[in-house]
PDB file of C-alpha atoms in Angstrom:
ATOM      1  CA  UNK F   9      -8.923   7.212   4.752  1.00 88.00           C
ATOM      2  CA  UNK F  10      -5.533   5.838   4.700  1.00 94.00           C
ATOM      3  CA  UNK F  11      -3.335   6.705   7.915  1.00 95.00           C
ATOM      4  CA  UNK F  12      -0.248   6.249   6.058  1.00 98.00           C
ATOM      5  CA  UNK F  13       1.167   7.526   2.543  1.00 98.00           C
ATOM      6  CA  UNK F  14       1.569   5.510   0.006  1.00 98.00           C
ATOM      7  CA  UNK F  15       5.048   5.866  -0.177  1.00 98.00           C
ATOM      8  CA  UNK F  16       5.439   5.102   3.255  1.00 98.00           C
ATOM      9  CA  UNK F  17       3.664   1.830   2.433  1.00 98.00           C
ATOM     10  CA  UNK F  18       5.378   0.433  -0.280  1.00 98.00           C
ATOM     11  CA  UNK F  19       8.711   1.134   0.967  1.00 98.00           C
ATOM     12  CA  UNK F  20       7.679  -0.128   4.387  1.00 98.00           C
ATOM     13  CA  UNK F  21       6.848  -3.691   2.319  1.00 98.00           C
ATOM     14  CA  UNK F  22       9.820  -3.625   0.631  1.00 98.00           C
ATOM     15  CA  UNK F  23      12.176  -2.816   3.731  1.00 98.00           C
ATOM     16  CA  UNK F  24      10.409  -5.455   5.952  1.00 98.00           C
ATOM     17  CA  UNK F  25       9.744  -8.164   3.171  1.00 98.00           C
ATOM     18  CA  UNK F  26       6.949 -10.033   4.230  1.00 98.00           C
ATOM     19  CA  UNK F  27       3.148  -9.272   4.282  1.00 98.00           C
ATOM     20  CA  UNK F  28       0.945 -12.082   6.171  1.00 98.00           C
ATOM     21  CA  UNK F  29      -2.150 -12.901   4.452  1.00 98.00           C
ATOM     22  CA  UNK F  30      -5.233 -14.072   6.126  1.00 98.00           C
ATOM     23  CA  UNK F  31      -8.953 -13.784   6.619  1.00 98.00           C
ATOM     24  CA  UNK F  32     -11.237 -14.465   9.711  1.00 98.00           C
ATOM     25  CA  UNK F  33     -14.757 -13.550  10.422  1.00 97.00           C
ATOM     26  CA  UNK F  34     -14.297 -13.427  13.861  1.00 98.00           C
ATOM     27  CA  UNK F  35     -13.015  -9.761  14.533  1.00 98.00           C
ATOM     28  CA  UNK F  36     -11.446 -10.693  17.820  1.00 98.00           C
ATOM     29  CA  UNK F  37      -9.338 -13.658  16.774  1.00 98.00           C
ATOM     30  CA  UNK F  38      -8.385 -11.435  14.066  1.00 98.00           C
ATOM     31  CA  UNK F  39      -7.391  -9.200  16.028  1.00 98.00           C
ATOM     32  CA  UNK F  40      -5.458 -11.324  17.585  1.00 98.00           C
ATOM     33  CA  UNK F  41      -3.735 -12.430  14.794  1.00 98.00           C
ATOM     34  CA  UNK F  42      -2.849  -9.334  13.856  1.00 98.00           C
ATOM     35  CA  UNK F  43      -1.162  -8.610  17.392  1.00 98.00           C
ATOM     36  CA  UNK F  44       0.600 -11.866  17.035  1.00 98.00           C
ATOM     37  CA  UNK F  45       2.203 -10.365  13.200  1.00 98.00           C
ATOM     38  CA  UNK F  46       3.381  -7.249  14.634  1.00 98.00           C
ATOM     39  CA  UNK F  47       4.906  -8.824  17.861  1.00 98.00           C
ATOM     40  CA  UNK F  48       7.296 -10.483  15.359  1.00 98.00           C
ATOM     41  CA  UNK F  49       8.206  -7.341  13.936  1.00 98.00           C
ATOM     42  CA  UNK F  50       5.933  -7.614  10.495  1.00 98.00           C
ATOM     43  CA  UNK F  51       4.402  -3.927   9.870  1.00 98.00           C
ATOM     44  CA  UNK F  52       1.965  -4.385   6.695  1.00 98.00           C
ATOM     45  CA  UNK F  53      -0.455  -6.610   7.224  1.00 98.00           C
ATOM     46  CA  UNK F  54      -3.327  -7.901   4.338  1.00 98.00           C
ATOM     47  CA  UNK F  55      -7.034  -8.885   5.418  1.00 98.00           C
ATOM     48  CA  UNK F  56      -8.635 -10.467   2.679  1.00 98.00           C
ATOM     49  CA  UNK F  57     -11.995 -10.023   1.660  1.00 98.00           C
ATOM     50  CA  UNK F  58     -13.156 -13.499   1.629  1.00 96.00           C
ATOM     51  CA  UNK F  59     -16.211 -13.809   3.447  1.00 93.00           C
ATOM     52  CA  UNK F  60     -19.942 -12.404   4.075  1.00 93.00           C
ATOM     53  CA  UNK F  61     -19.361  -9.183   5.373  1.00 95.00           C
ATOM     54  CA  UNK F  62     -15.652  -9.346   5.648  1.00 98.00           C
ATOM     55  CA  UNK F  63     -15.196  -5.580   5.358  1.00 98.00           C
ATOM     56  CA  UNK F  64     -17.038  -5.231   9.004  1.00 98.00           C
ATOM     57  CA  UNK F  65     -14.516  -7.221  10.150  1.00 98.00           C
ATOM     58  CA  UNK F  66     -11.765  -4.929   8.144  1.00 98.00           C
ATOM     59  CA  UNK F  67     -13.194  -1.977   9.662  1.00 98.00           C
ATOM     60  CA  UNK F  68     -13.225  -2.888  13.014  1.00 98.00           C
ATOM     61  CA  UNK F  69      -9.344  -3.922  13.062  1.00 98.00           C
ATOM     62  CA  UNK F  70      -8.845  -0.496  11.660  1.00 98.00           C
ATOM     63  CA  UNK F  71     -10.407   1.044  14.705  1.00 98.00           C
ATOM     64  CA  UNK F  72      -8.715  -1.390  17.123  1.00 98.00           C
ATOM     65  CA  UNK F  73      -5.403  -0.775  15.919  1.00 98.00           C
ATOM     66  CA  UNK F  74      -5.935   3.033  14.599  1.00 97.00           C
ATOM     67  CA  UNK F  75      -3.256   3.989  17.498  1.00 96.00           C
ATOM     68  CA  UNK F  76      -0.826   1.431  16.712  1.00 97.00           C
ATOM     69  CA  UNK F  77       1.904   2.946  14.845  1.00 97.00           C
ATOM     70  CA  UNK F  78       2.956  -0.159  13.794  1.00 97.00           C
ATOM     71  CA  UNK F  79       0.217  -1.581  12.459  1.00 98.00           C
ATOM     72  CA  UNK F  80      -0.102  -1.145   8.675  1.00 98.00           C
ATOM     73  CA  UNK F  81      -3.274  -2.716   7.149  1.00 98.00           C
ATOM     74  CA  UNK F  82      -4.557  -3.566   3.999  1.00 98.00           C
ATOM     75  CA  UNK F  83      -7.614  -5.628   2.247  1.00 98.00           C
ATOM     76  CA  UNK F  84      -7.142  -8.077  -0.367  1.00 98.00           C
ATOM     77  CA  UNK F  85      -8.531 -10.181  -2.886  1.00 98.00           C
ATOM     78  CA  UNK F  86     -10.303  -7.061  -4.360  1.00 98.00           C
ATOM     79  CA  UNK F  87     -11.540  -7.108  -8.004  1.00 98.00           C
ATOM     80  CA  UNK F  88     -13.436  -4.535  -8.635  1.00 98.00           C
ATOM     81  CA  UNK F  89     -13.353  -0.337  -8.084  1.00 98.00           C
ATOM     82  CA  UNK F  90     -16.686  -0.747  -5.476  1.00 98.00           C
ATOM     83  CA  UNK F  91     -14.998  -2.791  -3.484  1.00 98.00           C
ATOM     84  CA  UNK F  92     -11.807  -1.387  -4.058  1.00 98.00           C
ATOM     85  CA  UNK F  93     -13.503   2.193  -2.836  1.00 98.00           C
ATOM     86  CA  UNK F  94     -15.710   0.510   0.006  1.00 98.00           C
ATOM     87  CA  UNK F  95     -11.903  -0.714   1.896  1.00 98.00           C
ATOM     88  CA  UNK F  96     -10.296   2.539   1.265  1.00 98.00           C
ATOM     89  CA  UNK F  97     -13.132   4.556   2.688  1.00 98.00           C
ATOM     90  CA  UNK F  98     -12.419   2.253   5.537  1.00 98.00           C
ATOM     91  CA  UNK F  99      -9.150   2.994   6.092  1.00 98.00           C
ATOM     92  CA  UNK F 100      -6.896   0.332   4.269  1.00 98.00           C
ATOM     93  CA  UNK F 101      -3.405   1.599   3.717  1.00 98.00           C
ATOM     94  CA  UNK F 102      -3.481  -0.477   0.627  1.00 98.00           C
ATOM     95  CA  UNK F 103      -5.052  -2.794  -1.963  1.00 98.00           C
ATOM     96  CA  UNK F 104      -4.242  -6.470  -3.368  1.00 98.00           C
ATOM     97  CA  UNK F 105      -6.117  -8.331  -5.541  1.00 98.00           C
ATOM     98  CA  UNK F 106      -5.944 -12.244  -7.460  1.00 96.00           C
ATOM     99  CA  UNK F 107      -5.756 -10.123 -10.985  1.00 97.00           C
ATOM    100  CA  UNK F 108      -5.145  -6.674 -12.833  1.00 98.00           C
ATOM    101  CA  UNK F 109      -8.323  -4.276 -12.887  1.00 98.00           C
ATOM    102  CA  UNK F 110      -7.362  -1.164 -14.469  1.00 98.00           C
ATOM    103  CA  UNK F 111     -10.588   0.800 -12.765  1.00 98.00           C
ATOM    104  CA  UNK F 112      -9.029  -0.198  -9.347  1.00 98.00           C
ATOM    105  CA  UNK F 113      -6.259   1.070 -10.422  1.00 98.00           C
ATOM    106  CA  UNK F 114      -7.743   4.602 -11.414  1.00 98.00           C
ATOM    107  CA  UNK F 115      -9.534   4.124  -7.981  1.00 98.00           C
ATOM    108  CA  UNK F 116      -6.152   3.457  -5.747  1.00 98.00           C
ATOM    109  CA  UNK F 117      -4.320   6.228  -7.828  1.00 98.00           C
ATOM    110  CA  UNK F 118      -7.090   8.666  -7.340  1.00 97.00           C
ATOM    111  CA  UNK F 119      -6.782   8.063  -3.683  1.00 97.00           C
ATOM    112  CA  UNK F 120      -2.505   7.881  -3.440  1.00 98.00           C
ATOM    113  CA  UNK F 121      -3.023   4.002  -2.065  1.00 98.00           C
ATOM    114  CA  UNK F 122      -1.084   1.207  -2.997  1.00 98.00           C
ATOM    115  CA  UNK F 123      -2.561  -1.226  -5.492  1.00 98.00           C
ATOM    116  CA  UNK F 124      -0.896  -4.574  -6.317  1.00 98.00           C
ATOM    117  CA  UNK F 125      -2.704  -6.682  -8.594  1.00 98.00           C
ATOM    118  CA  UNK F 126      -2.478 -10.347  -9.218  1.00 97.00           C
ATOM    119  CA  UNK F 127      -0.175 -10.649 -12.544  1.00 96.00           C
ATOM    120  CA  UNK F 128       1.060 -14.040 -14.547  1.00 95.00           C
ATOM    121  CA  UNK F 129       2.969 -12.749 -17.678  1.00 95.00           C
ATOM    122  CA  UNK F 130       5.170 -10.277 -18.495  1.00 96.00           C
ATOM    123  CA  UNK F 131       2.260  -8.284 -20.336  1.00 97.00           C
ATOM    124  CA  UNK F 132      -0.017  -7.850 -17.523  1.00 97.00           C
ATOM    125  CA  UNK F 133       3.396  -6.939 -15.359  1.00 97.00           C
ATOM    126  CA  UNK F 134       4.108  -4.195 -17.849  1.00 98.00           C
ATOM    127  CA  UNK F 135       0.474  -2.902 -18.011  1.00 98.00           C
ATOM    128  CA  UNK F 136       0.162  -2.987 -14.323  1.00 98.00           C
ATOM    129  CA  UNK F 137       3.071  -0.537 -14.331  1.00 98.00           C
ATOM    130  CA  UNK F 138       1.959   1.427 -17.008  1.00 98.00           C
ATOM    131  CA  UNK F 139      -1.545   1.904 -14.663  1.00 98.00           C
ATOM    132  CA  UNK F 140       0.816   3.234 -11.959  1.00 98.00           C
ATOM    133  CA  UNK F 141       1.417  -0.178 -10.033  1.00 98.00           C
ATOM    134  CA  UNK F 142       4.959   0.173  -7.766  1.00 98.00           C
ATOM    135  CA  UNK F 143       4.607  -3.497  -6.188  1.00 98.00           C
ATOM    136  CA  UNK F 144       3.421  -6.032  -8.826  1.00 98.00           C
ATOM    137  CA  UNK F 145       1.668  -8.832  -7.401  1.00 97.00           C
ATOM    138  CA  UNK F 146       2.664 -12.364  -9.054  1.00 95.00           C
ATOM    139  CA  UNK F 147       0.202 -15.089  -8.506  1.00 89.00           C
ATOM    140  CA  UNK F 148      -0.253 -17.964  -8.313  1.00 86.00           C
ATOM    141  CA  UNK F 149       3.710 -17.569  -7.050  1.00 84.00           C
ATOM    142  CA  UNK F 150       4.327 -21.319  -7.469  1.00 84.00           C
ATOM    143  CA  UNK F 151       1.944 -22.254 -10.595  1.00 88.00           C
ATOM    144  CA  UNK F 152       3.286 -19.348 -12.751  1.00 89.00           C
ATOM    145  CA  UNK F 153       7.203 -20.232 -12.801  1.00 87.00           C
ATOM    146  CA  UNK F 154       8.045 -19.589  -8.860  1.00 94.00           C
ATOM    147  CA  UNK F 155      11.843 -17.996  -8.594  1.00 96.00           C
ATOM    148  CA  UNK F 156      12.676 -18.962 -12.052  1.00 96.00           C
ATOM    149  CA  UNK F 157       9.785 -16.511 -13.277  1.00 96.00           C
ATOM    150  CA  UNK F 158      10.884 -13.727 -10.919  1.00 97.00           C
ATOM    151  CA  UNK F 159      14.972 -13.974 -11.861  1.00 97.00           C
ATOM    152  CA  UNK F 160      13.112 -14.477 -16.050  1.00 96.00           C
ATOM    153  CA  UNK F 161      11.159 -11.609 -15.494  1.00 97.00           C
ATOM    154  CA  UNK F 162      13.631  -8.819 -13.918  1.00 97.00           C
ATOM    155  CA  UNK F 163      16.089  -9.730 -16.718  1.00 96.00           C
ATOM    156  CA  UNK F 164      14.842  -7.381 -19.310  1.00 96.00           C
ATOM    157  CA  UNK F 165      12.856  -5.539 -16.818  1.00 97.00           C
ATOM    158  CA  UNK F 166      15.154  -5.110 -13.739  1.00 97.00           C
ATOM    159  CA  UNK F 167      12.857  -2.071 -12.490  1.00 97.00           C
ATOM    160  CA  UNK F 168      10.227  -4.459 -11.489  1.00 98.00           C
ATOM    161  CA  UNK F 169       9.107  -5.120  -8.087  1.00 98.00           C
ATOM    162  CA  UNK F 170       7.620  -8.366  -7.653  1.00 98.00           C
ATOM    163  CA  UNK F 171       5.201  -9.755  -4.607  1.00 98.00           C
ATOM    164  CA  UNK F 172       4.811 -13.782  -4.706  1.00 97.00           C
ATOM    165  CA  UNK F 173       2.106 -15.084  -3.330  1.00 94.00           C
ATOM    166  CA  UNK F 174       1.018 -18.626  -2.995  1.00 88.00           C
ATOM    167  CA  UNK F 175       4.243 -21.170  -3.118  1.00 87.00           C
ATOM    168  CA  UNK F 176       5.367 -18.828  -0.721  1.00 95.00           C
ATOM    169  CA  UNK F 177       5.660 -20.904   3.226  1.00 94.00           C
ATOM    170  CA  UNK F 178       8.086 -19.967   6.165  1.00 96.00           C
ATOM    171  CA  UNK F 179      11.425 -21.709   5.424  1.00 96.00           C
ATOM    172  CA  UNK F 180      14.842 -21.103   5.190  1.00 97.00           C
ATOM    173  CA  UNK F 181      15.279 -22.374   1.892  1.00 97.00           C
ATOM    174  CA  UNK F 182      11.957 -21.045   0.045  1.00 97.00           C
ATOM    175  CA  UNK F 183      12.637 -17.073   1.552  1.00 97.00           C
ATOM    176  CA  UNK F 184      16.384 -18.025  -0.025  1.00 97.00           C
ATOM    177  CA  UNK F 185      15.069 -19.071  -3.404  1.00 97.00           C
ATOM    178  CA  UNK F 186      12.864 -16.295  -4.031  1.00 97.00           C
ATOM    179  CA  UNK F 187      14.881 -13.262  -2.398  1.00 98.00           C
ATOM    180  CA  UNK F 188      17.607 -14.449  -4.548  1.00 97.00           C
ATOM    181  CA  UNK F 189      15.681 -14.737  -7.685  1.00 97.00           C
ATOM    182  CA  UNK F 190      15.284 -10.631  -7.308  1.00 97.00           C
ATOM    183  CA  UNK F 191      12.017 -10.302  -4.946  1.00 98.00           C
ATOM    184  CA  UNK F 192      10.621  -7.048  -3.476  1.00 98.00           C
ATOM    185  CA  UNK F 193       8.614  -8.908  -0.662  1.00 98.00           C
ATOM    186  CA  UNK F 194       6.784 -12.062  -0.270  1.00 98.00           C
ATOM    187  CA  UNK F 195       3.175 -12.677   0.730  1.00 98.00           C
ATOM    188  CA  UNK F 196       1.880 -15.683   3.039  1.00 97.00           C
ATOM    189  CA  UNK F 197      -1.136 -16.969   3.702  1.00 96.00           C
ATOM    190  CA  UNK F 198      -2.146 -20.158   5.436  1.00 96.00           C
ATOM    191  CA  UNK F 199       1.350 -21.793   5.963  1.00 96.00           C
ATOM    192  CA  UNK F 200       1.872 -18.977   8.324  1.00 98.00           C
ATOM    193  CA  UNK F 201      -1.078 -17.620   9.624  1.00 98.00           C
ATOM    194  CA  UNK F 202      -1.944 -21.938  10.299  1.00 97.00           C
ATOM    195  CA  UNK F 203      -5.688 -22.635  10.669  1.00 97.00           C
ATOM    196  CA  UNK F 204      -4.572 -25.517  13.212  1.00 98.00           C
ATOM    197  CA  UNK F 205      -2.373 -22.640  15.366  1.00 98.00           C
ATOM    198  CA  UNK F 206      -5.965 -20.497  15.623  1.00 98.00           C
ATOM    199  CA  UNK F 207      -7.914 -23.048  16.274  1.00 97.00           C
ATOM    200  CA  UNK F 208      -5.672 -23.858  18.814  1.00 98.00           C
ATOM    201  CA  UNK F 209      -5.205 -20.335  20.069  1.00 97.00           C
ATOM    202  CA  UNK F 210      -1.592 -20.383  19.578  1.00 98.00           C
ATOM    203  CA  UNK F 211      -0.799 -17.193  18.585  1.00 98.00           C
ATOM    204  CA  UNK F 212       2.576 -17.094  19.861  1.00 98.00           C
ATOM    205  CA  UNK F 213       3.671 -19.747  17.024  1.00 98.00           C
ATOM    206  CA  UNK F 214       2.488 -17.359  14.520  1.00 98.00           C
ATOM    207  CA  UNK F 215       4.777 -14.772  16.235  1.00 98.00           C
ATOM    208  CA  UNK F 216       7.626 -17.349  16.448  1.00 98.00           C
ATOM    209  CA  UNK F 217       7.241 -18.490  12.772  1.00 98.00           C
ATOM    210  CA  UNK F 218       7.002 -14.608  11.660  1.00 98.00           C
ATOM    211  CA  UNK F 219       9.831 -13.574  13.296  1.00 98.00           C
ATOM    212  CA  UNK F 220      11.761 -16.770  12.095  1.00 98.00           C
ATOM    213  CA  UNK F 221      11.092 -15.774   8.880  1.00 98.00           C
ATOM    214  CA  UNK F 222      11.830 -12.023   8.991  1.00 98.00           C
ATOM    215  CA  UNK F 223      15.172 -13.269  10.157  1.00 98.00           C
ATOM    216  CA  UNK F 224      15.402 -15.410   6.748  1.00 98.00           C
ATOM    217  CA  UNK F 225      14.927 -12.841   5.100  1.00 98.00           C
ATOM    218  CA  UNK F 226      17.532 -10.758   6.524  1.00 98.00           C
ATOM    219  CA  UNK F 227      20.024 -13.247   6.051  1.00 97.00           C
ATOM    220  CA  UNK F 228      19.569 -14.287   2.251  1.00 97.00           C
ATOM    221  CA  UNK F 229      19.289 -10.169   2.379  1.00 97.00           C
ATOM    222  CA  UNK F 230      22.683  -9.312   4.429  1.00 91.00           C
ATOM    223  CA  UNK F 231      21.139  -6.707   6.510  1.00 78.00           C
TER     224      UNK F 231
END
């Protein structure tokens, strides 16, 4: 089960606005990584269910950081209600997927955890929130319309929270063009959690590039 509300959740994602993205099958360097996240102040974290028995791996973070009051994780790249089911019965605190499945949905509503599905129009934005979706997940970031789709987007439909993901990477100018363009959070995958810095055990860059951009975001934010 989930150790945190949902509401907790989402407003924790909003309030910190950035959720690290990654996947590795080895549960100790991602545990690591997830250490390395949290030292820079990040709080939700998503583990996405990419590989051959991936949600081992999930469940064995949740145990390892179960104590951590910090620690706030969730599984991604879910498309269907089984899987969907299998992570929360592990424990995530939420659920992200590449596209909009109305039976997760039902699933993640049934259970009060946070769904954000992947969404490219304004139609699947507006059915997501009709399904109950708080934190709409817009993907590909960068091949649907980047900022200029967000700041589009929020015009007519200013309630909308909006997660990039993908044309999303930790720089001063990229956390200022899509904060300003009106979004909730950002998601980031490889061009923070670096396959080079974990091969090279250099987990303290991850925390350095983290906390760099938490610190963007706080600026373009004026907190």
């Amino acid at each position: 089960m989930a150790k945190f509300s949902r509401l907790h959740v989402l407003n924790t994602m909003i309030d910190t606005g950035l959720v690290p993205v990654f996947y590795h099958q080895d549960v100790e360097v991602a545990s690591r990584i997830v250490t390395a996240c949290l030292e820079a102040g990040v709080r939700c974290i998503e583990f996405t269910n990419r590989g051959d028995q991936a949600h081992v791996v999930f469940g064995e973070l949740v145990r390892r950081f179960q104590k951590d009051e910090r620690a706030i994780l969730g599984a991604g790249s879910v498309l269907d209600a089984g899987t969907a089911a299998l992570y929360i019965q592990l424990g995530a605190n939420f659920i992200v997927g590449p596209a909009l499945n109305p039976e997760v949905a039902r699933v993640c509503n049934r259970r009060k955890v946070a769904y954000s599905p992947g969404c490219g129009s304004v139609s699947e934005i507006s059915e997501a929130e009709e399904l109950g979706v708080e934190i709409v997940k817009v993907f590909p970031g960068s091949q649907v319309g980047g900022p200029g789709f967000v700041k589009a987007v929020r015009g007519p439909m200013p309630w909308t929270n909006i997660m990039p993901t993908g044309g999303v990477d930790p720089s001063e100018e990229n956390m200022r063009s899509w904060f300003e363009a009106g979004v909730a959070c950002v998601g980031m995958g490889s061009k923070l959690v670096r396959k080079d810095l974990v091969a090279a055990g250099e987990y303290a860059k991850i925390t350095e590039l983290a906390a760099q951009t938490l610190g963007w975001i706080k600026a373009v934010r004026g907190t």
